[in-house]
PDB file of C-alpha atoms in Angstrom:
ATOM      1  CA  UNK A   1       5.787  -9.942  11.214  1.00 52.00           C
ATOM      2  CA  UNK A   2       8.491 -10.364   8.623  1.00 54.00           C
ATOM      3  CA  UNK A   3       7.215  -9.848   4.799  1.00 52.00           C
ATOM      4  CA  UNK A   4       7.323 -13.639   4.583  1.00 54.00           C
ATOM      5  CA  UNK A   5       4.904 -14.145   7.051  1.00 57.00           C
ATOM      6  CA  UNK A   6       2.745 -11.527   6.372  1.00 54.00           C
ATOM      7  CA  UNK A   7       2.276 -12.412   2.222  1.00 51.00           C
ATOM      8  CA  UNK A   8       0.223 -15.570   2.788  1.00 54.00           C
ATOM      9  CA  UNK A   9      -2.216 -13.924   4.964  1.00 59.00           C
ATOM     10  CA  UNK A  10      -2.866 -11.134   2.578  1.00 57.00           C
ATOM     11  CA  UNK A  11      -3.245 -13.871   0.169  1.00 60.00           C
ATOM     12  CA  UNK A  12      -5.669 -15.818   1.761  1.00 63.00           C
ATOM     13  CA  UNK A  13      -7.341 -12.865   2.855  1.00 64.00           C
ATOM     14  CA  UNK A  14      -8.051 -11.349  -0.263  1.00 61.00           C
ATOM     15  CA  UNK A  15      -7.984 -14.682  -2.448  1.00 64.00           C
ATOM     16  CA  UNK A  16     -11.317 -15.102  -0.348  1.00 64.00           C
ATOM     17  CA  UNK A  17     -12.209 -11.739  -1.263  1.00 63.00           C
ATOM     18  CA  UNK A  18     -11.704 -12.958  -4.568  1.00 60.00           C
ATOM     19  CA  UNK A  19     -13.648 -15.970  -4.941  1.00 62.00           C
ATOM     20  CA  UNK A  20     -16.701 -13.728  -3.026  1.00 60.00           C
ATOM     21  CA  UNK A  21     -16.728 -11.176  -5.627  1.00 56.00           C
ATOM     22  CA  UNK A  22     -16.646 -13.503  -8.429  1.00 57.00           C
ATOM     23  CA  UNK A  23     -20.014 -14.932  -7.005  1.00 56.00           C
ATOM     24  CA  UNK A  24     -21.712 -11.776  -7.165  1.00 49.00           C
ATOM     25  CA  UNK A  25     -24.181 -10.692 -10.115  1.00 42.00           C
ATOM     26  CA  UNK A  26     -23.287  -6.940 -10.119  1.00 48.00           C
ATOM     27  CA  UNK A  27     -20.987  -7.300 -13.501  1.00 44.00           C
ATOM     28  CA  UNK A  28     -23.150  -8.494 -16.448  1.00 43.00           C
ATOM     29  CA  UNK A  29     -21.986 -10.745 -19.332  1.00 40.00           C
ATOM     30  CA  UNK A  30     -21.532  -7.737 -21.565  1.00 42.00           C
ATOM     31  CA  UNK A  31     -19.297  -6.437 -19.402  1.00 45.00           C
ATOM     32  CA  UNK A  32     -16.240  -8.815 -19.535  1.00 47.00           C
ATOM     33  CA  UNK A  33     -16.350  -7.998 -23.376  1.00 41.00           C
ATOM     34  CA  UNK A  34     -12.403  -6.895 -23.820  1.00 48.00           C
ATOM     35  CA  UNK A  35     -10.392  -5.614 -21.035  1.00 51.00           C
ATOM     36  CA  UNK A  36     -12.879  -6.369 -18.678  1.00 63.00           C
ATOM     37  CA  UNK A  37     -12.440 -10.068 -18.030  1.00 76.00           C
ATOM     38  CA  UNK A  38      -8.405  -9.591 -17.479  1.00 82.00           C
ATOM     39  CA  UNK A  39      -9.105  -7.158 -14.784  1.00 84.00           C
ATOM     40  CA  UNK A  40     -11.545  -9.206 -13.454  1.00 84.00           C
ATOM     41  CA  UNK A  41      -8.905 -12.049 -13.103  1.00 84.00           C
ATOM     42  CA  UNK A  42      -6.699  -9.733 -11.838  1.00 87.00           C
ATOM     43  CA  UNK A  43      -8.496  -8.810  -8.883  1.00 89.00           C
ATOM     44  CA  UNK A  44      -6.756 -11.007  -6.123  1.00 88.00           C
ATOM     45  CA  UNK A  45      -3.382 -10.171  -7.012  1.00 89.00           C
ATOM     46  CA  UNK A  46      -3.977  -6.213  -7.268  1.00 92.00           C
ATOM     47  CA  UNK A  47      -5.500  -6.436  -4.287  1.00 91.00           C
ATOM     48  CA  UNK A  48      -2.155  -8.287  -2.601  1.00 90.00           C
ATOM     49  CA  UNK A  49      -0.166  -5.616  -4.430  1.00 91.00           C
ATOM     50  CA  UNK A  50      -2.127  -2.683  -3.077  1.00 93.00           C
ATOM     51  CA  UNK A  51      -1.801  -4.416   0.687  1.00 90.00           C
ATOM     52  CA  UNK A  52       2.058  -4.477   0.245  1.00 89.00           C
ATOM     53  CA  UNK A  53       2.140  -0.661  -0.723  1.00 90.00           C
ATOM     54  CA  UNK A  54       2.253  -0.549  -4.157  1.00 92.00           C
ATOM     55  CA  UNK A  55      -0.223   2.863  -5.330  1.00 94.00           C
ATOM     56  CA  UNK A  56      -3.280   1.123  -8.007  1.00 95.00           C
ATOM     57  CA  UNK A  57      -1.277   2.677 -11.040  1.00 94.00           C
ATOM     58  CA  UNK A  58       1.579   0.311  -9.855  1.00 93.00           C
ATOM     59  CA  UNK A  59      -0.306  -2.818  -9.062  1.00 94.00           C
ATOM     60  CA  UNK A  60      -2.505  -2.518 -12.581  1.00 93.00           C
ATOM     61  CA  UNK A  61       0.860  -1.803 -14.388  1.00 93.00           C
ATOM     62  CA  UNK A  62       2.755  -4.794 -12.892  1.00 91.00           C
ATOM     63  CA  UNK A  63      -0.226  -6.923 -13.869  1.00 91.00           C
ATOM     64  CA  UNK A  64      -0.699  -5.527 -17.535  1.00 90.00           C
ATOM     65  CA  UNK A  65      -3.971  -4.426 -17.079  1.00 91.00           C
ATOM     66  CA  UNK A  66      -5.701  -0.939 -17.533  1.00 89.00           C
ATOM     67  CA  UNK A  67      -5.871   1.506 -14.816  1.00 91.00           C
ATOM     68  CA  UNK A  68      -9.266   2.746 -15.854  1.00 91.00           C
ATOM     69  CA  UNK A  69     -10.102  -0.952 -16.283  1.00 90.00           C
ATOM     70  CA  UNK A  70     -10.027  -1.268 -12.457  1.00 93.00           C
ATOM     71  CA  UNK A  71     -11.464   2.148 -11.002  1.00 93.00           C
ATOM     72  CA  UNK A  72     -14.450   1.498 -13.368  1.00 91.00           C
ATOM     73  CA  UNK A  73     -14.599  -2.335 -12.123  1.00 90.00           C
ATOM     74  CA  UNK A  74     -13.865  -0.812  -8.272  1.00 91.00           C
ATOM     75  CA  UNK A  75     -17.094   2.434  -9.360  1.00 91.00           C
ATOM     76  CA  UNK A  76     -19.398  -0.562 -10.554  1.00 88.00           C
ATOM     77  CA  UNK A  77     -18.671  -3.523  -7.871  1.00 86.00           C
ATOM     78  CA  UNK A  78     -18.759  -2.759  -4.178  1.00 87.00           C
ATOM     79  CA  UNK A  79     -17.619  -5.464  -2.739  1.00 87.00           C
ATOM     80  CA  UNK A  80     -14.366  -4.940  -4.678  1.00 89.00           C
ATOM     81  CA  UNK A  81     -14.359  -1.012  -3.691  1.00 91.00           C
ATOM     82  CA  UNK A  82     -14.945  -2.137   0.132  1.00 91.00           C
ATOM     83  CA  UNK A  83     -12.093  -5.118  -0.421  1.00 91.00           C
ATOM     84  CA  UNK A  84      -9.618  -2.214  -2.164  1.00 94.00           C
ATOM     85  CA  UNK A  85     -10.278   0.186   0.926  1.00 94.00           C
ATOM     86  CA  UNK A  86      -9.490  -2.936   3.028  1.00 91.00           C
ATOM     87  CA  UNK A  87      -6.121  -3.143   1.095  1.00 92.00           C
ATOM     88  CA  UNK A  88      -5.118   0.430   0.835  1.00 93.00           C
ATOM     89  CA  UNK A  89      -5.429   0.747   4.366  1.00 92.00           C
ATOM     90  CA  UNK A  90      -3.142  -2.781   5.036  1.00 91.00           C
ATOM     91  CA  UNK A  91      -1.042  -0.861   2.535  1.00 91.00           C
ATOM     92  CA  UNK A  92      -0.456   1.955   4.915  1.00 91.00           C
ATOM     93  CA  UNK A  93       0.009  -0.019   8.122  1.00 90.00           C
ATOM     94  CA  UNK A  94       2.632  -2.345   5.811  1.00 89.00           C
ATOM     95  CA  UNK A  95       4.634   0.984   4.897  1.00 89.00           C
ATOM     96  CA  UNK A  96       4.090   2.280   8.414  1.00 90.00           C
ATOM     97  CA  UNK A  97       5.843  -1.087   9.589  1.00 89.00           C
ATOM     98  CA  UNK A  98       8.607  -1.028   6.815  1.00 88.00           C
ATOM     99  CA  UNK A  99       9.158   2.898   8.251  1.00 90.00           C
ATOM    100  CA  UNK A 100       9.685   2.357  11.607  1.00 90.00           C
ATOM    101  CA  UNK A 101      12.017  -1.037  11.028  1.00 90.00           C
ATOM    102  CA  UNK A 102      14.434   1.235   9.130  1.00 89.00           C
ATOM    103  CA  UNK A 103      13.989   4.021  11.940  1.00 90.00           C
ATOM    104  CA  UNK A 104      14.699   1.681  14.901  1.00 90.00           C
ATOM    105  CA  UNK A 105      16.063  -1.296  13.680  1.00 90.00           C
ATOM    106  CA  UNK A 106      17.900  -0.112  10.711  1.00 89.00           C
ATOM    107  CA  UNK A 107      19.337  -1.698   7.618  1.00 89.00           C
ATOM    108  CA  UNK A 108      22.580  -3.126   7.023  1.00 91.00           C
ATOM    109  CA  UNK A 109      25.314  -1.305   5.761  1.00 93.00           C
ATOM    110  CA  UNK A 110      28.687  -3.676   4.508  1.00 93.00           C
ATOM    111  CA  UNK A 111      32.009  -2.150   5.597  1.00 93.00           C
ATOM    112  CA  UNK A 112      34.602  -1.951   3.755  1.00 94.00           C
ATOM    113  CA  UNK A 113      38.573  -1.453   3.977  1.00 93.00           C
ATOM    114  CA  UNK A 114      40.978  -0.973   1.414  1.00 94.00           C
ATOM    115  CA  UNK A 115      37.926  -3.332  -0.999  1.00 93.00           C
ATOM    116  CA  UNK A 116      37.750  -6.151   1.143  1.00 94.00           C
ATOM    117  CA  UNK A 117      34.523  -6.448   3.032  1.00 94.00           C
ATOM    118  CA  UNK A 118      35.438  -6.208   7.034  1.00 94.00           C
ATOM    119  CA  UNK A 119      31.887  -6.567   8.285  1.00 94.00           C
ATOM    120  CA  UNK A 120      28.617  -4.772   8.344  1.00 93.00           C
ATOM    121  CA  UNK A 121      26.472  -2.308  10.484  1.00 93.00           C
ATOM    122  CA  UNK A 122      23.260  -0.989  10.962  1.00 91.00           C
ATOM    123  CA  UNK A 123      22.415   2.331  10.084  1.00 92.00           C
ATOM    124  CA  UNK A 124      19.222   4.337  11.417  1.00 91.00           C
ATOM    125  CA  UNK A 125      17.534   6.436   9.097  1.00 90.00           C
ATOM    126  CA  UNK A 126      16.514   9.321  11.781  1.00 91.00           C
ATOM    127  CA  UNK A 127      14.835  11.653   9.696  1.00 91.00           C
ATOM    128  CA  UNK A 128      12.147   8.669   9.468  1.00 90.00           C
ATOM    129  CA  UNK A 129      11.969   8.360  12.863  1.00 89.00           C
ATOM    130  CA  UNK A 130      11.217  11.949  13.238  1.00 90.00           C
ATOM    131  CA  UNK A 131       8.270  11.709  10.943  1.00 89.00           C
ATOM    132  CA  UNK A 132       6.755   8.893  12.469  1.00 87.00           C
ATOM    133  CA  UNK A 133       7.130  10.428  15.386  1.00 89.00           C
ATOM    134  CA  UNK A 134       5.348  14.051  13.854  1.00 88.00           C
ATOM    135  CA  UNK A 135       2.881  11.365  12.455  1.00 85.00           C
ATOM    136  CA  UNK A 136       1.627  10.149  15.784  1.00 84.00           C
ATOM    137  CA  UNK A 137       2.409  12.474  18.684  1.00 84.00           C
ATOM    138  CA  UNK A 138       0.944  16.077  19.078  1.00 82.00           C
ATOM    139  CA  UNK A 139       4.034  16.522  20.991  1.00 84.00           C
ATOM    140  CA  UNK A 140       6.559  16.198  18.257  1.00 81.00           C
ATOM    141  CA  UNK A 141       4.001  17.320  15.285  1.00 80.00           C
ATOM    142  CA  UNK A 142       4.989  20.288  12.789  1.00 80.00           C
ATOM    143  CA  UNK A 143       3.350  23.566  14.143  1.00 74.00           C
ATOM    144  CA  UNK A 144       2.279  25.952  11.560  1.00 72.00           C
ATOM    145  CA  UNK A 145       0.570  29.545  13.319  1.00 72.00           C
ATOM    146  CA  UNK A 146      -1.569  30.786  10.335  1.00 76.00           C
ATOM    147  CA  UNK A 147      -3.009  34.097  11.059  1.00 78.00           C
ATOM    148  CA  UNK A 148      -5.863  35.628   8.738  1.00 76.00           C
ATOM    149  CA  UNK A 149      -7.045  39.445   8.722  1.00 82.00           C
ATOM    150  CA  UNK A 150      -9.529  40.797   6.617  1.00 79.00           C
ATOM    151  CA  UNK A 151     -12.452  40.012   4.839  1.00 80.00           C
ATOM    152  CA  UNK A 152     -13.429  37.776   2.319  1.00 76.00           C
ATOM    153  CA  UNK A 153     -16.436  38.416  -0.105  1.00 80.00           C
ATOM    154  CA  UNK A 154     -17.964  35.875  -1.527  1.00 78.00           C
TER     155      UNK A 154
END
């Protein structure tokens, strides 16, 4: 699923987290005093930004609203906590996708000779293909032998 296709179903997805949150009763008046009403608005689209990959810093930063602001909001609502998991996790499986598309599909290079653009090719990135491939196979997975002698007192 092409990042095109995939956008609008994160949206919906978490625009319906959205409007279910703002329903709840777990956030008082008192606390949209300040900061606390702009990160409340900006729940749906941090949420989209975490499900494309972006870390929480990121997403809060792009939006212009605090950090703190939205780990308190995430500590005191958990529906939104639950909903952030939710997008972390599509986060993951997004980068996961992105990975293995430049590992097996590549990304296009332009070719050049003597300035003049002659054509383009795709270039592999194999290094990524080698983690995915530690990532999810015992088979190809790093080995470390860690041998402890001793004691230990506690």
């Amino acid at each position: 699923m092409s990042d095109d296709e995939r956008l609008p179903t994160i949206r919906a997805d978490f625009e319906q987290i959205a409007k279910e949150l703002q329903r709840t009763k777990d956030i008082t008046p008192a606390d949209t005093v300040g900061g606390w009403s702009r990160c409340r608005a900006a729940v749906p689209a941090f949420l989209e930004f975490v499900a494309m990959g972006m870390t929480p810093t990121s997403a809060a930063r792009q939006l212009e609203v605090s950090r703190n602001g939205m780990y308190q909001l995430r500590n005191r609502w958990p529906e939104f906590e639950a909903a952030w998991k939710e997008a972390e996790m599509r986060g993951v499986e997004y980068l996961e996708d992105v990975a293995w598309h430049r590992a097996v599909i590549g990304t296009p290079k332009a070719i050049y000779h003597e300035g003049i653009r002659i054509g383009v090719e795709r270039q592999v990135d194999n290094k990524v293909l080698m983690r995915l491939l530690e990532a999810r196979s015992a088979k190809y997975a790093r080995r470390v032998d860690v041998n402890v002698e001793g004691t230990i007192n506690i």
